[in-house]
Amino acid sequence: MTDETSSPGLRERKKAARREALISASHELVAEHGLDHVTVEMICERVGVSSRTFFNYFESKVDAVLAIGPWALDDAAVAAFVDGGPTGNELDDCAYLVTQLLADPPVAHERLHTIMELARREPSLIARQMAWFEDHRTTMERLVARRAGVEEPGPREALTHELLGLLLRSTYRHWESSGCADDPVRHLPGVVDDLRSLTR
């Protein structure tokens, strides 16, 4: 085995490609047969992998359809936010954090429209999506609590988390209404301006 084929970078690219293939297969099969009639085995067969490999990536077929995965944040961005930065203004700093989230989302931007369409047709997908958002809520509220210097998140930290969620959701809505043709982050400044004007 050469250094190139054994390099972490190549392995990570292969893992990412396999994950994308599983997501694509799940979308195709759900569009063809409906969610209830799709199995993990069908997804695996289309991609050419074992069910064991599938479960290395997703906990269920629903997670594959929704492309559920970790929403990573850059360590430097987390440190800046926790330290009260980068500007000291809560709205602007939340927008900064959302910018970082949009830079490395668990779902590729070009897939979001497909996932939204499938969720409209398959209500059970929405329940899982909401559960994932709740998991994400806990992580983000703890991050906000660290910024506030408190042990446990309280109502104030929950409110800041809601602001983060509002910025993220509104940015995606603006992006979707524009036809999903560009990078969602381009719509964030307009959302921030709208919020600022509403609170004057």
PDB file of C-alpha atoms in Angstrom:
ATOM      1  CA  MET A   1       0.000   0.000   0.000  1.00  0.00           C
ATOM      2  CA  THR A   2       1.416   3.400  -0.959  1.00  0.00           C
ATOM      3  CA  ASP A   3       1.547   6.462   1.244  1.00  0.00           C
ATOM      4  CA  GLU A   4      -1.056   8.071  -0.995  1.00  0.00           C
ATOM      5  CA  THR A   5      -3.624   5.289  -0.692  1.00  0.00           C
ATOM      6  CA  SER A   6      -3.099   4.999   3.055  1.00  0.00           C
ATOM      7  CA  SER A   7      -3.112   8.721   3.790  1.00  0.00           C
ATOM      8  CA  PRO A   8      -5.773  10.047   6.174  1.00  0.00           C
ATOM      9  CA  GLY A   9      -6.840  12.569   3.546  1.00  0.00           C
ATOM     10  CA  LEU A  10      -7.638   9.887   0.997  1.00  0.00           C
ATOM     11  CA  ARG A  11      -9.407   7.729   3.573  1.00  0.00           C
ATOM     12  CA  GLU A  12     -11.539  10.672   4.651  1.00  0.00           C
ATOM     13  CA  ARG A  13     -12.453  11.447   1.044  1.00  0.00           C
ATOM     14  CA  LYS A  14     -13.458   7.824   0.485  1.00  0.00           C
ATOM     15  CA  LYS A  15     -15.588   7.860   3.628  1.00  0.00           C
ATOM     16  CA  ALA A  16     -17.235  11.105   2.560  1.00  0.00           C
ATOM     17  CA  ALA A  17     -17.915   9.705  -0.921  1.00  0.00           C
ATOM     18  CA  ARG A  18     -19.482   6.551   0.525  1.00  0.00           C
ATOM     19  CA  ARG A  19     -21.656   8.614   2.856  1.00  0.00           C
ATOM     20  CA  GLU A  20     -22.845  10.717  -0.071  1.00  0.00           C
ATOM     21  CA  ALA A  21     -23.566   7.557  -2.076  1.00  0.00           C
ATOM     22  CA  LEU A  22     -25.727   6.174   0.746  1.00  0.00           C
ATOM     23  CA  ILE A  23     -27.639   9.447   0.980  1.00  0.00           C
ATOM     24  CA  SER A  24     -28.175   9.536  -2.793  1.00  0.00           C
ATOM     25  CA  ALA A  25     -29.403   5.936  -2.833  1.00  0.00           C
ATOM     26  CA  SER A  26     -31.822   6.586   0.025  1.00  0.00           C
ATOM     27  CA  HIS A  27     -33.241   9.629  -1.771  1.00  0.00           C
ATOM     28  CA  GLU A  28     -33.671   7.737  -5.026  1.00  0.00           C
ATOM     29  CA  LEU A  29     -35.346   4.768  -3.357  1.00  0.00           C
ATOM     30  CA  VAL A  30     -37.704   6.871  -1.236  1.00  0.00           C
ATOM     31  CA  ALA A  31     -38.700   8.847  -4.327  1.00  0.00           C
ATOM     32  CA  GLU A  32     -39.367   5.578  -6.174  1.00  0.00           C
ATOM     33  CA  HIS A  33     -41.057   3.495  -3.461  1.00  0.00           C
ATOM     34  CA  GLY A  34     -41.962   5.718  -0.513  1.00  0.00           C
ATOM     35  CA  LEU A  35     -40.226   5.679   2.854  1.00  0.00           C
ATOM     36  CA  ASP A  36     -42.204   2.774   4.347  1.00  0.00           C
ATOM     37  CA  HIS A  37     -41.222   0.458   1.502  1.00  0.00           C
ATOM     38  CA  VAL A  38     -37.496   1.197   1.595  1.00  0.00           C
ATOM     39  CA  THR A  39     -35.160  -0.895   3.739  1.00  0.00           C
ATOM     40  CA  VAL A  40     -31.557  -0.522   4.789  1.00  0.00           C
ATOM     41  CA  GLU A  41     -30.809  -3.617   2.716  1.00  0.00           C
ATOM     42  CA  MET A  42     -32.199  -1.937  -0.413  1.00  0.00           C
ATOM     43  CA  ILE A  43     -29.990   1.100   0.157  1.00  0.00           C
ATOM     44  CA  CYS A  44     -26.945  -1.107   0.705  1.00  0.00           C
ATOM     45  CA  GLU A  45     -27.648  -3.141  -2.405  1.00  0.00           C
ATOM     46  CA  ARG A  46     -27.853  -0.037  -4.555  1.00  0.00           C
ATOM     47  CA  VAL A  47     -24.529   1.264  -3.246  1.00  0.00           C
ATOM     48  CA  GLY A  48     -22.833  -2.129  -3.090  1.00  0.00           C
ATOM     49  CA  VAL A  49     -21.966  -2.167   0.603  1.00  0.00           C
ATOM     50  CA  SER A  50     -22.902  -4.323   3.586  1.00  0.00           C
ATOM     51  CA  SER A  51     -25.452  -3.339   6.211  1.00  0.00           C
ATOM     52  CA  ARG A  52     -22.576  -3.276   8.699  1.00  0.00           C
ATOM     53  CA  THR A  53     -20.926  -0.579   6.600  1.00  0.00           C
ATOM     54  CA  PHE A  54     -24.224   1.326   6.435  1.00  0.00           C
ATOM     55  CA  PHE A  55     -24.491   1.427  10.222  1.00  0.00           C
ATOM     56  CA  ASN A  56     -20.997   2.881  10.436  1.00  0.00           C
ATOM     57  CA  TYR A  57     -22.516   5.979   8.848  1.00  0.00           C
ATOM     58  CA  PHE A  58     -26.161   6.120   9.916  1.00  0.00           C
ATOM     59  CA  GLU A  59     -28.305   4.721  12.711  1.00  0.00           C
ATOM     60  CA  SER A  60     -31.320   4.161  10.453  1.00  0.00           C
ATOM     61  CA  LYS A  61     -32.684   4.609   6.947  1.00  0.00           C
ATOM     62  CA  VAL A  62     -34.408   7.786   8.135  1.00  0.00           C
ATOM     63  CA  ASP A  63     -31.076   9.236   9.236  1.00  0.00           C
ATOM     64  CA  ALA A  64     -29.662   8.453   5.792  1.00  0.00           C
ATOM     65  CA  VAL A  65     -32.563  10.201   4.056  1.00  0.00           C
ATOM     66  CA  LEU A  66     -32.119  13.262   6.269  1.00  0.00           C
ATOM     67  CA  ALA A  67     -28.319  13.051   5.998  1.00  0.00           C
ATOM     68  CA  ILE A  68     -28.113  13.246   9.790  1.00  0.00           C
ATOM     69  CA  GLY A  69     -24.596  13.882  10.985  1.00  0.00           C
ATOM     70  CA  PRO A  70     -22.541  15.994  13.354  1.00  0.00           C
ATOM     71  CA  TRP A  71     -22.606  19.736  12.851  1.00  0.00           C
ATOM     72  CA  ALA A  72     -18.985  20.598  13.460  1.00  0.00           C
ATOM     73  CA  LEU A  73     -17.738  23.997  14.542  1.00  0.00           C
ATOM     74  CA  ASP A  74     -14.216  25.270  14.083  1.00  0.00           C
ATOM     75  CA  ASP A  75     -12.347  25.326  17.412  1.00  0.00           C
ATOM     76  CA  ALA A  76     -11.187  28.884  16.831  1.00  0.00           C
ATOM     77  CA  ALA A  77     -14.763  30.024  16.158  1.00  0.00           C
ATOM     78  CA  VAL A  78     -15.989  28.330  19.334  1.00  0.00           C
ATOM     79  CA  ALA A  79     -13.207  29.935  21.382  1.00  0.00           C
ATOM     80  CA  ALA A  80     -13.965  33.381  19.975  1.00  0.00           C
ATOM     81  CA  PHE A  81     -17.684  33.047  20.723  1.00  0.00           C
ATOM     82  CA  VAL A  82     -17.188  31.642  24.229  1.00  0.00           C
ATOM     83  CA  ASP A  83     -14.787  34.499  25.025  1.00  0.00           C
ATOM     84  CA  GLY A  84     -17.524  37.009  24.192  1.00  0.00           C
ATOM     85  CA  GLY A  85     -16.397  37.753  20.663  1.00  0.00           C
ATOM     86  CA  PRO A  86     -15.671  38.385  18.010  1.00  0.00           C
ATOM     87  CA  THR A  87     -17.512  41.735  18.302  1.00  0.00           C
ATOM     88  CA  GLY A  88     -19.157  41.745  21.724  1.00  0.00           C
ATOM     89  CA  ASN A  89     -22.550  42.371  20.128  1.00  0.00           C
ATOM     90  CA  GLU A  90     -24.793  39.350  20.718  1.00  0.00           C
ATOM     91  CA  LEU A  91     -26.643  39.509  17.401  1.00  0.00           C
ATOM     92  CA  ASP A  92     -23.466  39.963  15.384  1.00  0.00           C
ATOM     93  CA  ASP A  93     -21.667  37.242  17.322  1.00  0.00           C
ATOM     94  CA  CYS A  94     -24.552  34.821  16.786  1.00  0.00           C
ATOM     95  CA  ALA A  95     -24.408  35.657  13.085  1.00  0.00           C
ATOM     96  CA  TYR A  96     -20.674  34.912  13.176  1.00  0.00           C
ATOM     97  CA  LEU A  97     -21.386  31.495  14.687  1.00  0.00           C
ATOM     98  CA  VAL A  98     -24.076  30.790  12.074  1.00  0.00           C
ATOM     99  CA  THR A  99     -21.583  31.714   9.352  1.00  0.00           C
ATOM    100  CA  GLN A 100     -19.245  29.056  10.746  1.00  0.00           C
ATOM    101  CA  LEU A 101     -22.078  26.503  10.883  1.00  0.00           C
ATOM    102  CA  LEU A 102     -22.981  27.196   7.268  1.00  0.00           C
ATOM    103  CA  ALA A 103     -19.360  26.737   6.230  1.00  0.00           C
ATOM    104  CA  ASP A 104     -19.383  23.053   7.220  1.00  0.00           C
ATOM    105  CA  PRO A 105     -22.975  21.771   7.490  1.00  0.00           C
ATOM    106  CA  PRO A 106     -23.817  18.073   7.979  1.00  0.00           C
ATOM    107  CA  VAL A 107     -25.999  18.297   4.878  1.00  0.00           C
ATOM    108  CA  ALA A 108     -24.522  19.536   1.607  1.00  0.00           C
ATOM    109  CA  HIS A 109     -26.375  22.683   0.571  1.00  0.00           C
ATOM    110  CA  GLU A 110     -27.297  21.207  -2.795  1.00  0.00           C
ATOM    111  CA  ARG A 111     -29.108  18.336  -1.025  1.00  0.00           C
ATOM    112  CA  LEU A 112     -31.248  20.482   1.228  1.00  0.00           C
ATOM    113  CA  HIS A 113     -33.947  21.147  -1.343  1.00  0.00           C
ATOM    114  CA  THR A 114     -34.364  17.404  -1.972  1.00  0.00           C
ATOM    115  CA  ILE A 115     -34.544  16.681   1.753  1.00  0.00           C
ATOM    116  CA  MET A 116     -37.128  19.427   2.257  1.00  0.00           C
ATOM    117  CA  GLU A 117     -39.265  17.988  -0.539  1.00  0.00           C
ATOM    118  CA  LEU A 118     -39.033  14.452   0.854  1.00  0.00           C
ATOM    119  CA  ALA A 119     -39.915  15.688   4.355  1.00  0.00           C
ATOM    120  CA  ARG A 120     -43.045  17.362   2.995  1.00  0.00           C
ATOM    121  CA  ARG A 121     -44.114  14.051   1.458  1.00  0.00           C
ATOM    122  CA  GLU A 122     -43.054  11.864   4.401  1.00  0.00           C
ATOM    123  CA  PRO A 123     -44.209  13.397   7.724  1.00  0.00           C
ATOM    124  CA  SER A 124     -42.311  10.814   9.801  1.00  0.00           C
ATOM    125  CA  LEU A 125     -39.089  12.402   8.571  1.00  0.00           C
ATOM    126  CA  ILE A 126     -40.025  15.645  10.288  1.00  0.00           C
ATOM    127  CA  ALA A 127     -40.277  13.938  13.694  1.00  0.00           C
ATOM    128  CA  ARG A 128     -36.724  12.617  13.396  1.00  0.00           C
ATOM    129  CA  GLN A 129     -35.489  15.959  12.143  1.00  0.00           C
ATOM    130  CA  MET A 130     -37.008  17.690  15.164  1.00  0.00           C
ATOM    131  CA  ALA A 131     -35.351  15.162  17.500  1.00  0.00           C
ATOM    132  CA  TRP A 132     -32.007  15.900  15.852  1.00  0.00           C
ATOM    133  CA  PHE A 133     -32.594  19.626  16.303  1.00  0.00           C
ATOM    134  CA  GLU A 134     -33.242  18.988  20.010  1.00  0.00           C
ATOM    135  CA  ASP A 135     -29.936  17.135  20.315  1.00  0.00           C
ATOM    136  CA  HIS A 136     -28.276  20.080  18.619  1.00  0.00           C
ATOM    137  CA  ARG A 137     -30.098  22.488  20.952  1.00  0.00           C
ATOM    138  CA  THR A 138     -28.429  20.969  24.033  1.00  0.00           C
ATOM    139  CA  THR A 139     -24.972  21.334  22.502  1.00  0.00           C
ATOM    140  CA  MET A 140     -25.541  24.930  21.453  1.00  0.00           C
ATOM    141  CA  GLU A 141     -27.149  25.974  24.744  1.00  0.00           C
ATOM    142  CA  ARG A 142     -24.114  24.674  26.618  1.00  0.00           C
ATOM    143  CA  LEU A 143     -21.904  26.691  24.296  1.00  0.00           C
ATOM    144  CA  VAL A 144     -23.965  29.794  25.047  1.00  0.00           C
ATOM    145  CA  ALA A 145     -23.752  29.011  28.786  1.00  0.00           C
ATOM    146  CA  ARG A 146     -19.960  28.906  28.541  1.00  0.00           C
ATOM    147  CA  ARG A 147     -20.046  32.345  26.930  1.00  0.00           C
ATOM    148  CA  ALA A 148     -22.245  33.616  29.773  1.00  0.00           C
ATOM    149  CA  GLY A 149     -19.999  32.012  32.395  1.00  0.00           C
ATOM    150  CA  VAL A 150     -22.758  29.893  33.964  1.00  0.00           C
ATOM    151  CA  GLU A 151     -22.756  26.191  34.831  1.00  0.00           C
ATOM    152  CA  GLU A 152     -26.089  25.253  33.284  1.00  0.00           C
ATOM    153  CA  PRO A 153     -28.053  26.946  30.513  1.00  0.00           C
ATOM    154  CA  GLY A 154     -31.083  28.870  31.748  1.00  0.00           C
ATOM    155  CA  PRO A 155     -33.834  30.939  30.082  1.00  0.00           C
ATOM    156  CA  ARG A 156     -31.353  33.602  28.929  1.00  0.00           C
ATOM    157  CA  GLU A 157     -29.143  30.997  27.236  1.00  0.00           C
ATOM    158  CA  ALA A 158     -32.196  29.316  25.713  1.00  0.00           C
ATOM    159  CA  LEU A 159     -33.176  32.677  24.223  1.00  0.00           C
ATOM    160  CA  THR A 160     -29.742  33.122  22.661  1.00  0.00           C
ATOM    161  CA  HIS A 161     -30.022  29.618  21.226  1.00  0.00           C
ATOM    162  CA  GLU A 162     -33.410  30.561  19.744  1.00  0.00           C
ATOM    163  CA  LEU A 163     -31.716  33.559  18.137  1.00  0.00           C
ATOM    164  CA  LEU A 164     -29.117  31.246  16.589  1.00  0.00           C
ATOM    165  CA  GLY A 165     -31.869  28.973  15.312  1.00  0.00           C
ATOM    166  CA  LEU A 166     -33.856  31.899  13.931  1.00  0.00           C
ATOM    167  CA  LEU A 167     -30.836  33.200  12.038  1.00  0.00           C
ATOM    168  CA  LEU A 168     -30.113  29.764  10.618  1.00  0.00           C
ATOM    169  CA  ARG A 169     -33.708  28.944   9.629  1.00  0.00           C
ATOM    170  CA  SER A 170     -34.379  32.370   8.146  1.00  0.00           C
ATOM    171  CA  THR A 171     -31.177  32.244   6.128  1.00  0.00           C
ATOM    172  CA  TYR A 172     -32.185  28.891   4.664  1.00  0.00           C
ATOM    173  CA  ARG A 173     -35.700  30.170   3.917  1.00  0.00           C
ATOM    174  CA  HIS A 174     -34.301  33.166   2.049  1.00  0.00           C
ATOM    175  CA  TRP A 175     -31.943  30.850   0.198  1.00  0.00           C
ATOM    176  CA  GLU A 176     -34.764  28.467  -0.729  1.00  0.00           C
ATOM    177  CA  SER A 177     -36.999  31.296  -1.933  1.00  0.00           C
ATOM    178  CA  SER A 178     -34.156  32.493  -4.168  1.00  0.00           C
ATOM    179  CA  GLY A 179     -34.100  29.129  -5.946  1.00  0.00           C
ATOM    180  CA  CYS A 180     -31.204  27.559  -4.005  1.00  0.00           C
ATOM    181  CA  ALA A 181     -28.840  28.788  -6.689  1.00  0.00           C
ATOM    182  CA  ASP A 182     -26.072  30.257  -4.543  1.00  0.00           C
ATOM    183  CA  ASP A 183     -24.414  29.805  -1.162  1.00  0.00           C
ATOM    184  CA  PRO A 184     -26.911  30.170   1.723  1.00  0.00           C
ATOM    185  CA  VAL A 185     -24.462  32.295   3.726  1.00  0.00           C
ATOM    186  CA  ARG A 186     -24.934  35.110   1.181  1.00  0.00           C
ATOM    187  CA  HIS A 187     -28.440  35.594   2.602  1.00  0.00           C
ATOM    188  CA  LEU A 188     -27.370  35.874   6.252  1.00  0.00           C
ATOM    189  CA  PRO A 189     -26.470  39.616   6.247  1.00  0.00           C
ATOM    190  CA  GLY A 190     -29.953  40.472   4.981  1.00  0.00           C
ATOM    191  CA  VAL A 191     -31.528  38.412   7.756  1.00  0.00           C
ATOM    192  CA  VAL A 192     -29.361  40.178  10.348  1.00  0.00           C
ATOM    193  CA  ASP A 193     -30.367  43.572   8.939  1.00  0.00           C
ATOM    194  CA  ASP A 194     -34.055  42.607   9.091  1.00  0.00           C
ATOM    195  CA  LEU A 195     -33.739  41.502  12.718  1.00  0.00           C
ATOM    196  CA  ARG A 196     -31.866  44.650  13.645  1.00  0.00           C
ATOM    197  CA  SER A 197     -34.564  46.831  12.080  1.00  0.00           C
ATOM    198  CA  LEU A 198     -37.302  44.913  13.920  1.00  0.00           C
ATOM    199  CA  THR A 199     -35.683  45.506  17.315  1.00  0.00           C
ATOM    200  CA  ARG A 200     -35.035  49.221  16.932  1.00  0.00           C
TER     201      ARG A 200
END
